[in-house]
Amino acid sequence: MLRAPFPMTEAVRWCPKLRDGEGKPLLDKHGEERRGEEGLFTLDNRRLYALQRAAVSKYPRICRIKVRVLTDRFEVMRHLKKFRTRTNGLSISVSEWNGTGRDNAKEFEVLRVWDWRSAVAKVGEGGYSTASAAAASVEEAAGTGNCGCWEYLDPTEARRGPFSNWQMRQWWEMKYLPPSLKIRPYFATAANVKGRRPDEEFRDRK
């Protein structure tokens, strides 16, 4: 059980809207908004980010926390007014406020994308020659709060992302992405907030 140095995290049971790469709600054949699976969603990404990094540093041990589940209808709706996700809550976007940065913003800019599944994926797949190398990789991800992410060009040449390694792999394995997808790593530094290296071009997915 993790013990955080801040107040208990609040969460709600919710079925979030499914959104496209621009943050627009996806519609079904009847024109109704599509919803993701019901689950517990926290409304404080900063605390979730800190807790997940702490949990990853303990991997492969399973970590848990206590949360306060909101049930009052008016309190829940007040919180959900500011709730947005493009990944059904599977990743956390870390950004500095500069007028953009919310998950439904058209010009989406972040410093990094955090996804604990990406941070531990290689360890679970046996991607390291030694246990110490695997542990070092997990420690690095937990320490830096960064696990790598990607952006791609859609058929209209619009830039989409960034999305985590794990998320992109899931879409690829489920054949949601075309073989000709143009993709590149997403980087963000103090001198390059938008995350693009000037010499890094989009390349076809091989």
XYZ file of N, CA and C in Angstrom:
618
model
N 0.841 -1.196 0.000
C 0.000 0.000 0.000
C 0.879 1.251 0.000
N 0.710 2.098 -1.014
C 1.481 3.339 -1.074
C 0.887 4.376 -0.127
N 1.764 5.092 0.550
C 1.334 6.171 1.434
C 1.844 7.485 0.864
N 0.922 8.281 0.360
C 1.296 9.534 -0.300
C 1.383 10.686 0.698
N 2.273 11.655 0.448
C 2.410 12.820 1.335
C 1.418 13.929 1.006
N 0.297 13.567 0.382
C -0.720 14.556 0.038
C -2.095 13.948 0.309
N -3.145 14.781 0.315
C -4.494 14.280 0.617
C -4.920 13.139 -0.296
N -5.891 12.357 0.165
C -6.371 11.209 -0.584
C -6.872 11.619 -1.965
N -6.532 10.819 -2.960
C -6.950 11.068 -4.328
C -8.447 10.822 -4.495
N -9.111 11.705 -5.226
C -10.538 11.546 -5.498
C -10.729 10.912 -6.870
N -11.788 10.105 -7.009
C -12.058 9.425 -8.273
C -13.561 9.312 -8.478
N -13.962 9.108 -9.727
C -15.377 8.925 -10.064
C -15.512 7.709 -10.974
N -16.663 7.057 -10.905
C -16.968 5.991 -11.858
C -17.598 6.645 -13.082
N -17.006 6.357 -14.261
C -17.438 7.101 -15.436
C -17.131 6.324 -16.711
N -17.946 6.560 -17.729
C -17.691 6.038 -19.077
C -17.324 7.237 -19.949
N -16.051 7.523 -20.151
C -15.659 8.725 -20.896
C -15.984 8.635 -22.379
N -16.117 9.795 -22.990
C -16.327 9.860 -24.433
C -15.070 9.381 -25.154
N -15.273 8.660 -26.247
C -14.153 8.287 -27.100
C -13.878 9.439 -28.057
N -12.601 9.793 -28.221
C -12.236 10.947 -29.037
C -11.208 10.571 -30.086
N -11.183 11.356 -31.168
C -10.195 11.123 -32.221
C -8.909 11.859 -31.884
N -7.946 11.848 -32.827
C -6.661 12.477 -32.579
C -6.735 13.971 -32.366
N -7.821 14.614 -32.804
C -8.003 16.049 -32.601
C -8.738 16.357 -31.321
N -9.227 15.315 -30.653
C -9.987 15.515 -29.428
C -11.477 15.615 -29.652
N -11.935 15.412 -30.896
C -13.365 15.488 -31.192
C -14.047 14.172 -30.814
N -15.265 14.234 -30.241
C -15.981 13.004 -29.864
C -16.257 12.122 -31.083
N -16.079 10.814 -30.915
C -16.401 9.861 -31.973
C -17.887 9.526 -31.909
N -18.511 9.395 -33.065
C -19.948 9.128 -33.140
C -20.201 7.738 -33.713
N -21.302 7.119 -33.280
C -21.688 5.835 -33.851
C -22.546 6.067 -35.094
N -23.071 4.994 -35.676
C -23.829 5.117 -36.914
C -25.138 5.874 -36.742
N -25.578 6.043 -35.498
C -26.804 6.785 -35.218
C -26.531 8.242 -34.844
N -25.259 8.627 -34.887
C -24.902 9.998 -34.546
C -24.753 10.244 -33.066
N -24.775 9.167 -32.261
C -24.613 9.300 -30.815
C -23.130 9.207 -30.444
N -22.763 9.900 -29.365
C -21.375 9.871 -28.923
C -21.014 8.493 -28.375
N -19.880 7.977 -28.823
C -19.414 6.678 -28.345
C -18.733 6.828 -26.993
N -18.861 5.810 -26.162
C -18.297 5.843 -24.816
C -17.324 4.688 -24.616
N -16.320 4.927 -23.761
C -15.367 3.884 -23.419
C -15.900 3.018 -22.290
N -15.075 2.110 -21.820
C -15.476 1.226 -20.738
C -15.579 1.992 -19.418
N -16.529 1.575 -18.595
C -16.677 2.201 -17.284
C -15.494 1.836 -16.398
N -15.044 2.795 -15.634
C -13.935 2.548 -14.717
C -13.808 3.678 -13.728
N -12.843 3.568 -12.835
C -12.546 4.629 -11.880
C -11.557 5.597 -12.518
N -11.929 6.865 -12.577
C -11.072 7.884 -13.170
C -10.799 8.966 -12.137
N -9.529 9.283 -11.961
C -9.176 10.378 -11.073
C -9.187 11.686 -11.848
N -9.443 12.762 -11.146
C -9.494 14.076 -11.780
C -8.249 14.893 -11.471
N -7.270 14.264 -10.835
C -6.039 14.964 -10.486
C -4.857 14.225 -11.110
N -4.492 14.621 -12.324
C -3.400 13.950 -13.028
C -2.065 14.087 -12.319
N -1.869 15.189 -11.609
C -0.583 15.393 -10.946
C -0.346 14.340 -9.869
N -1.377 14.059 -9.080
C -1.231 13.044 -8.040
C -1.119 11.652 -8.657
N -1.915 11.396 -9.687
C -1.852 10.098 -10.348
C -0.472 9.875 -10.953
N 0.068 10.903 -11.561
C 1.408 10.844 -12.164
C 2.454 10.477 -11.110
N 2.400 11.161 -9.963
C 3.365 10.896 -8.894
C 3.195 9.483 -8.334
N 1.956 9.059 -8.138
C 1.692 7.733 -7.577
C 2.108 6.614 -8.525
N 1.832 6.787 -9.817
C 2.205 5.747 -10.773
C 3.719 5.635 -10.915
N 4.415 6.748 -10.859
C 5.878 6.688 -10.914
C 6.431 5.964 -9.694
N 5.840 6.226 -8.528
C 6.265 5.525 -7.311
C 5.985 4.029 -7.428
N 4.823 3.685 -8.002
C 4.460 2.276 -8.152
C 5.384 1.565 -9.142
N 5.727 2.239 -10.241
C 6.619 1.642 -11.231
C 7.992 1.356 -10.622
N 8.452 2.217 -9.723
C 9.759 2.005 -9.091
C 9.772 0.751 -8.224
N 8.602 0.243 -7.850
C 8.494 -0.975 -7.040
C 8.225 -2.214 -7.890
N 8.060 -2.042 -9.198
C 7.726 -3.156 -10.089
C 8.773 -4.263 -9.981
N 8.365 -5.552 -9.931
C 7.046 -6.116 -10.261
C 6.081 -6.282 -9.085
N 6.410 -5.688 -7.949
C 5.456 -5.753 -6.843
C 4.196 -4.959 -7.179
N 3.058 -5.417 -6.748
C 1.778 -4.742 -6.999
C 1.551 -3.692 -5.914
N 1.253 -2.477 -6.340
C 1.014 -1.379 -5.404
C -0.449 -0.958 -5.449
N -0.957 -0.529 -4.315
C -2.342 -0.054 -4.217
C -2.375 1.247 -3.433
N -3.456 1.993 -3.637
C -3.680 3.207 -2.854
C -5.157 3.264 -2.463
N -5.443 4.030 -1.453
C -6.824 4.289 -1.079
C -7.304 5.536 -1.816
N -8.520 5.501 -2.316
C -9.085 6.661 -2.993
C -10.454 6.979 -2.405
N -10.837 8.222 -2.563
C -12.183 8.646 -2.158
C -13.042 8.685 -3.408
N -14.028 7.800 -3.499
C -14.901 7.742 -4.666
C -16.060 8.712 -4.478
N -16.168 9.668 -5.389
C -17.235 10.664 -5.317
C -18.546 10.046 -5.789
N -19.591 10.250 -5.021
C -20.904 9.695 -5.380
C -21.990 10.760 -5.478
N -21.777 11.917 -4.867
C -22.768 12.986 -4.950
C -22.876 13.466 -6.397
N -24.076 13.444 -6.934
C -24.278 13.746 -8.359
C -23.727 15.108 -8.752
N -24.019 16.130 -7.965
C -23.593 17.481 -8.319
C -22.080 17.629 -8.209
N -21.485 16.967 -7.223
C -20.029 17.014 -7.069
C -19.348 16.291 -8.231
N -19.921 15.153 -8.634
C -19.363 14.396 -9.752
C -19.416 15.223 -11.037
N -20.568 15.817 -11.329
C -20.714 16.582 -12.559
C -19.836 17.826 -12.558
N -19.635 18.408 -11.403
C -18.761 19.585 -11.317
C -17.335 19.216 -11.718
N -16.899 18.049 -11.297
C -15.559 17.608 -11.645
C -15.459 17.191 -13.112
N -16.492 16.541 -13.615
C -16.433 16.005 -14.973
C -16.465 17.093 -16.038
N -16.873 18.299 -15.671
C -16.880 19.388 -16.641
C -15.490 19.664 -17.191
N -14.455 19.372 -16.408
C -13.086 19.628 -16.849
C -12.346 18.340 -17.205
N -13.069 17.236 -17.279
C -12.447 15.952 -17.575
C -12.381 15.713 -19.077
N -11.182 15.441 -19.592
C -10.989 15.139 -21.007
C -9.957 14.023 -21.131
N -10.167 13.110 -22.057
C -9.179 12.084 -22.341
C -9.312 11.625 -23.788
N -8.180 11.404 -24.441
C -8.175 10.858 -25.799
C -7.808 9.385 -25.798
N -7.419 8.855 -24.632
C -6.921 7.477 -24.560
C -7.681 6.639 -23.547
N -8.894 7.073 -23.197
C -9.706 6.364 -22.201
C -8.970 6.255 -20.875
N -8.161 7.248 -20.566
C -7.467 7.292 -19.286
C -6.239 6.412 -19.202
N -5.732 5.908 -20.341
C -4.605 4.987 -20.305
C -3.252 5.682 -20.207
N -3.211 6.989 -20.406
C -1.947 7.710 -20.320
C -2.184 9.091 -19.736
N -1.101 9.717 -19.314
C -1.148 11.057 -18.717
C -0.262 11.984 -19.540
N -0.801 13.109 -19.951
C -0.034 14.106 -20.687
C 0.471 15.157 -19.716
N 1.776 15.373 -19.719
C 2.397 16.355 -18.826
C 2.745 17.578 -19.651
N 2.195 18.727 -19.284
C 2.433 19.938 -20.074
C 2.564 21.143 -19.170
N 3.087 22.220 -19.733
C 3.132 23.512 -19.060
C 2.037 24.373 -19.646
N 1.281 25.050 -18.799
C 0.158 25.833 -19.294
C 0.631 27.033 -20.085
N 0.243 27.062 -21.371
C 0.590 28.202 -22.228
C -0.572 28.525 -23.158
N -1.791 28.224 -22.697
C -2.971 28.488 -23.507
C -3.451 27.265 -24.249
N -2.618 26.215 -24.273
C -3.015 24.946 -24.889
C -2.630 23.830 -23.938
N -2.822 22.609 -24.374
C -2.343 21.494 -23.569
C -3.428 20.587 -23.051
N -4.712 21.011 -23.048
C -5.761 20.102 -22.628
C -5.959 19.018 -23.669
N -6.457 17.877 -23.254
C -6.548 16.737 -24.146
C -7.456 16.957 -25.344
N -8.312 17.958 -25.309
C -9.179 18.189 -26.465
C -8.765 19.432 -27.239
N -7.564 19.951 -26.954
C -7.094 21.135 -27.666
C -6.660 20.753 -29.079
N -6.989 21.598 -30.039
C -6.628 21.302 -31.429
C -5.122 21.301 -31.601
N -4.445 22.300 -31.056
C -2.990 22.350 -31.101
C -2.476 21.760 -29.792
N -2.271 20.466 -29.796
C -1.955 19.749 -28.568
C -0.450 19.710 -28.357
N 0.044 20.320 -27.275
C 1.467 20.382 -27.008
C 1.730 19.872 -25.595
N 2.651 18.954 -25.464
C 2.995 18.420 -24.153
C 4.509 18.304 -24.050
N 4.987 18.212 -22.818
C 6.404 17.974 -22.595
C 6.723 16.489 -22.649
N 5.780 15.667 -22.182
C 5.981 14.218 -22.244
C 4.653 13.515 -22.031
N 4.604 12.254 -22.397
C 3.447 11.404 -22.149
C 3.880 10.290 -21.210
N 3.131 10.097 -20.147
C 3.444 9.041 -19.182
C 2.409 7.935 -19.298
N 2.907 6.707 -19.400
C 2.053 5.524 -19.472
C 2.798 4.399 -18.766
N 2.315 3.979 -17.601
C 3.056 2.995 -16.814
C 3.211 1.676 -17.569
N 2.279 1.357 -18.469
C 2.391 0.116 -19.239
C 3.617 0.148 -20.141
N 3.886 1.315 -20.741
C 5.084 1.444 -21.567
C 6.342 1.304 -20.721
N 6.290 1.847 -19.510
C 7.463 1.835 -18.633
C 7.878 0.426 -18.236
N 6.924 -0.487 -18.113
C 7.245 -1.843 -17.654
C 7.118 -2.896 -18.760
N 6.711 -2.496 -19.970
C 6.413 -3.456 -21.033
C 7.600 -4.339 -21.378
N 8.781 -3.751 -21.579
C 9.936 -4.542 -21.987
C 10.353 -5.544 -20.921
N 10.149 -5.170 -19.665
C 10.499 -6.086 -18.582
C 9.609 -7.319 -18.654
N 8.308 -7.087 -18.856
C 7.367 -8.195 -18.937
C 7.607 -9.083 -20.149
N 8.176 -8.513 -21.214
C 8.416 -9.270 -22.445
C 9.801 -9.908 -22.477
N 10.575 -9.690 -21.416
C 11.920 -10.250 -21.407
C 12.843 -9.534 -22.364
N 12.696 -8.234 -22.494
C 13.492 -7.473 -23.449
C 14.877 -7.101 -22.966
N 15.319 -7.620 -21.803
C 16.634 -7.286 -21.274
C 17.420 -8.553 -20.989
N 18.731 -8.467 -21.148
C 19.589 -9.641 -20.982
C 19.748 -10.042 -19.532
N 19.668 -9.070 -18.623
C 19.834 -9.373 -17.199
C 18.740 -8.693 -16.387
N 18.512 -9.214 -15.186
C 17.511 -8.629 -14.299
C 17.929 -7.221 -13.875
N 19.237 -7.012 -13.701
C 19.712 -5.690 -13.281
C 19.472 -4.651 -14.371
N 19.610 -5.057 -15.646
C 19.352 -4.134 -16.761
C 17.874 -3.772 -16.813
N 17.012 -4.752 -16.588
C 15.572 -4.504 -16.578
C 15.205 -3.565 -15.444
N 15.768 -3.810 -14.265
C 15.485 -2.962 -13.108
C 15.960 -1.537 -13.344
N 17.131 -1.388 -13.998
C 17.672 -0.056 -14.275
C 16.756 0.708 -15.219
N 16.171 0.012 -16.213
C 15.263 0.658 -17.152
C 14.007 1.156 -16.452
N 13.464 0.322 -15.571
C 12.257 0.715 -14.836
C 12.557 1.886 -13.915
N 13.712 1.839 -13.241
C 14.099 2.923 -12.338
C 14.262 4.232 -13.096
N 14.835 4.150 -14.307
C 15.015 5.353 -15.118
C 13.668 5.952 -15.512
N 12.731 5.094 -15.951
C 11.403 5.577 -16.339
C 10.688 6.216 -15.158
N 10.777 5.569 -13.995
C 10.125 6.116 -12.801
C 10.771 7.418 -12.373
N 12.100 7.499 -12.499
C 12.811 8.696 -12.062
C 12.591 9.899 -12.953
N 12.572 9.664 -14.264
C 12.411 10.778 -15.209
C 10.948 11.082 -15.502
N 10.067 10.108 -15.247
C 8.651 10.315 -15.553
C 8.383 10.340 -17.032
N 9.248 9.667 -17.798
C 9.120 9.670 -19.254
C 9.346 8.258 -19.769
N 8.487 7.795 -20.667
C 8.628 6.425 -21.173
C 8.602 6.376 -22.696
N 8.763 7.517 -23.348
C 8.802 7.547 -24.806
C 7.423 7.665 -25.427
N 7.333 8.380 -26.538
C 6.044 8.535 -27.212
C 6.281 8.885 -28.683
N 5.190 8.844 -29.454
C 5.254 9.002 -30.903
C 4.161 9.943 -31.400
N 4.379 10.477 -32.581
C 3.347 11.221 -33.285
C 3.340 10.750 -34.735
N 2.208 10.938 -35.407
C 2.095 10.457 -36.780
C 1.265 11.420 -37.621
N 1.302 11.214 -38.941
C 0.501 12.002 -39.871
C -0.689 11.162 -40.311
N -1.895 11.740 -40.211
C -3.082 11.018 -40.657
C -3.224 11.183 -42.182
N -4.244 10.579 -42.801
C -4.390 10.670 -44.262
C -4.513 12.085 -44.802
N -4.895 13.048 -43.945
C -5.002 14.441 -44.392
C -3.711 15.216 -44.143
N -2.646 14.506 -43.697
C -1.356 15.109 -43.384
C -1.404 15.937 -42.098
N -2.426 15.741 -41.279
C -2.501 16.425 -39.985
C -1.687 15.638 -38.960
N -0.956 16.353 -38.112
C -0.129 15.715 -37.098
C -0.995 15.269 -35.925
N -0.849 14.006 -35.498
C -1.596 13.454 -34.383
C -0.634 12.956 -33.313
N -0.974 13.225 -32.074
C -0.144 12.753 -30.979
C 0.236 13.881 -30.045
N 1.113 13.614 -29.104
C 1.859 12.366 -28.965
C 1.054 11.270 -28.258
N 1.389 10.016 -28.595
C 0.793 8.856 -27.950
C 1.913 7.953 -27.448
N 1.641 7.254 -26.358
C 2.671 6.431 -25.731
C 3.047 5.228 -26.586
N 4.208 4.651 -26.281
C 4.656 3.444 -26.975
C 3.610 2.345 -26.884
N 3.100 2.139 -25.686
C 2.127 1.062 -25.464
C 0.861 1.293 -26.270
N 0.373 2.541 -26.282
C -0.846 2.854 -27.007
C -0.669 2.640 -28.506
N 0.438 3.118 -29.050
C 0.690 2.945 -30.481
C 0.803 1.471 -30.848
N 1.445 0.701 -29.994
C 1.576 -0.738 -30.275
C 0.213 -1.425 -30.274
N -0.640 -1.054 -29.314
C -1.979 -1.637 -29.272
C -2.742 -1.352 -30.558
N -2.704 -0.106 -31.006
C -3.399 0.259 -32.245
C -2.820 -0.498 -33.437
N -1.495 -0.646 -33.471
C -0.851 -1.334 -34.581
C -1.249 -2.809 -34.606
N -1.208 -3.468 -33.450
C -1.542 -4.887 -33.395
C -3.011 -5.150 -33.727
N -3.879 -4.180 -33.425
C -5.297 -4.336 -33.747
C -5.618 -3.841 -35.161
N -4.547 -3.472 -35.909
C -4.668 -3.048 -37.312
C -5.526 -1.792 -37.474
N -5.458 -0.901 -36.468
C -6.132 0.381 -36.586
C -5.318 1.363 -37.421
N -4.017 1.082 -37.577
C -3.125 1.986 -38.294
C -2.698 1.349 -39.613
N -2.661 2.113 -40.699
C -2.290 1.563 -42.007
C -0.793 1.256 -42.083
N -0.393 0.284 -42.910
C 1.038 -0.041 -43.063
C 1.867 1.140 -43.551
N 1.232 2.064 -44.269
C 1.950 3.215 -44.830
C 1.999 4.399 -43.867
N 1.644 4.174 -42.610
C 1.610 5.257 -41.628
C 2.962 5.963 -41.522
N 2.927 7.292 -41.558
C 4.142 8.084 -41.372
C 4.242 8.452 -39.893
N 5.375 8.095 -39.285
C 5.503 8.195 -37.840
C 6.897 8.686 -37.471
N 7.024 9.311 -36.284
C 8.333 9.704 -35.791
C 8.281 9.825 -34.269
N 9.432 9.687 -33.604
C 9.456 9.853 -32.150
C 9.099 11.283 -31.772
N 8.473 11.435 -30.614
C 8.109 12.764 -30.123
C 9.098 13.147 -29.039
N 9.736 14.285 -29.205
C 10.676 14.784 -28.227
C 10.244 16.177 -27.769
N 10.502 16.482 -26.527
C 10.217 17.827 -26.016
C 11.344 18.243 -25.098
N 11.867 19.428 -25.339
C 12.919 19.982 -24.494
C 12.571 21.425 -24.202
N 13.316 22.028 -23.322
C 13.058 23.423 -22.981
C 13.157 24.325 -24.197
N 14.064 23.980 -25.119
C 14.247 24.804 -26.316
C 13.310 24.409 -27.441
N 12.584 23.316 -27.244
C 11.731 22.824 -28.323
C 10.453 22.274 -27.711
N 9.606 23.157 -27.193
C 8.431 22.761 -26.430
C 7.478 21.911 -27.251
N 7.391 22.150 -28.536
C 6.461 21.389 -29.356
C 6.914 19.951 -29.587
N 8.142 19.637 -29.152
C 8.547 18.252 -29.189
C 9.084 17.758 -30.516
N 9.381 18.628 -31.448
C 9.844 18.183 -32.754
C 11.316 18.538 -32.940
N 12.109 17.577 -33.309
C 13.487 17.859 -33.677
C 13.500 18.404 -35.099
N 14.183 19.518 -35.351
C 14.177 20.104 -36.689
C 14.616 19.122 -37.771
N 15.526 18.180 -37.433
C 16.039 17.252 -38.432
C 15.317 15.914 -38.434
N 14.264 15.801 -37.658
C 13.544 14.537 -37.560
C 12.316 14.577 -38.464
N 12.321 13.777 -39.529
C 11.221 13.743 -40.487
C 10.324 12.547 -40.210
N 9.061 12.662 -40.641
C 8.163 11.528 -40.540
C 8.626 10.455 -41.515
N 8.594 9.194 -41.054
C 9.004 8.088 -41.887
C 7.887 7.045 -41.941
N 7.840 6.326 -43.059
C 6.833 5.259 -43.197
C 7.075 4.184 -42.152
N 5.982 3.690 -41.588
C 6.070 2.596 -40.627
C 6.430 1.315 -41.357
N 7.532 0.690 -40.990
C 7.978 -0.544 -41.661
C 7.474 -1.759 -40.890
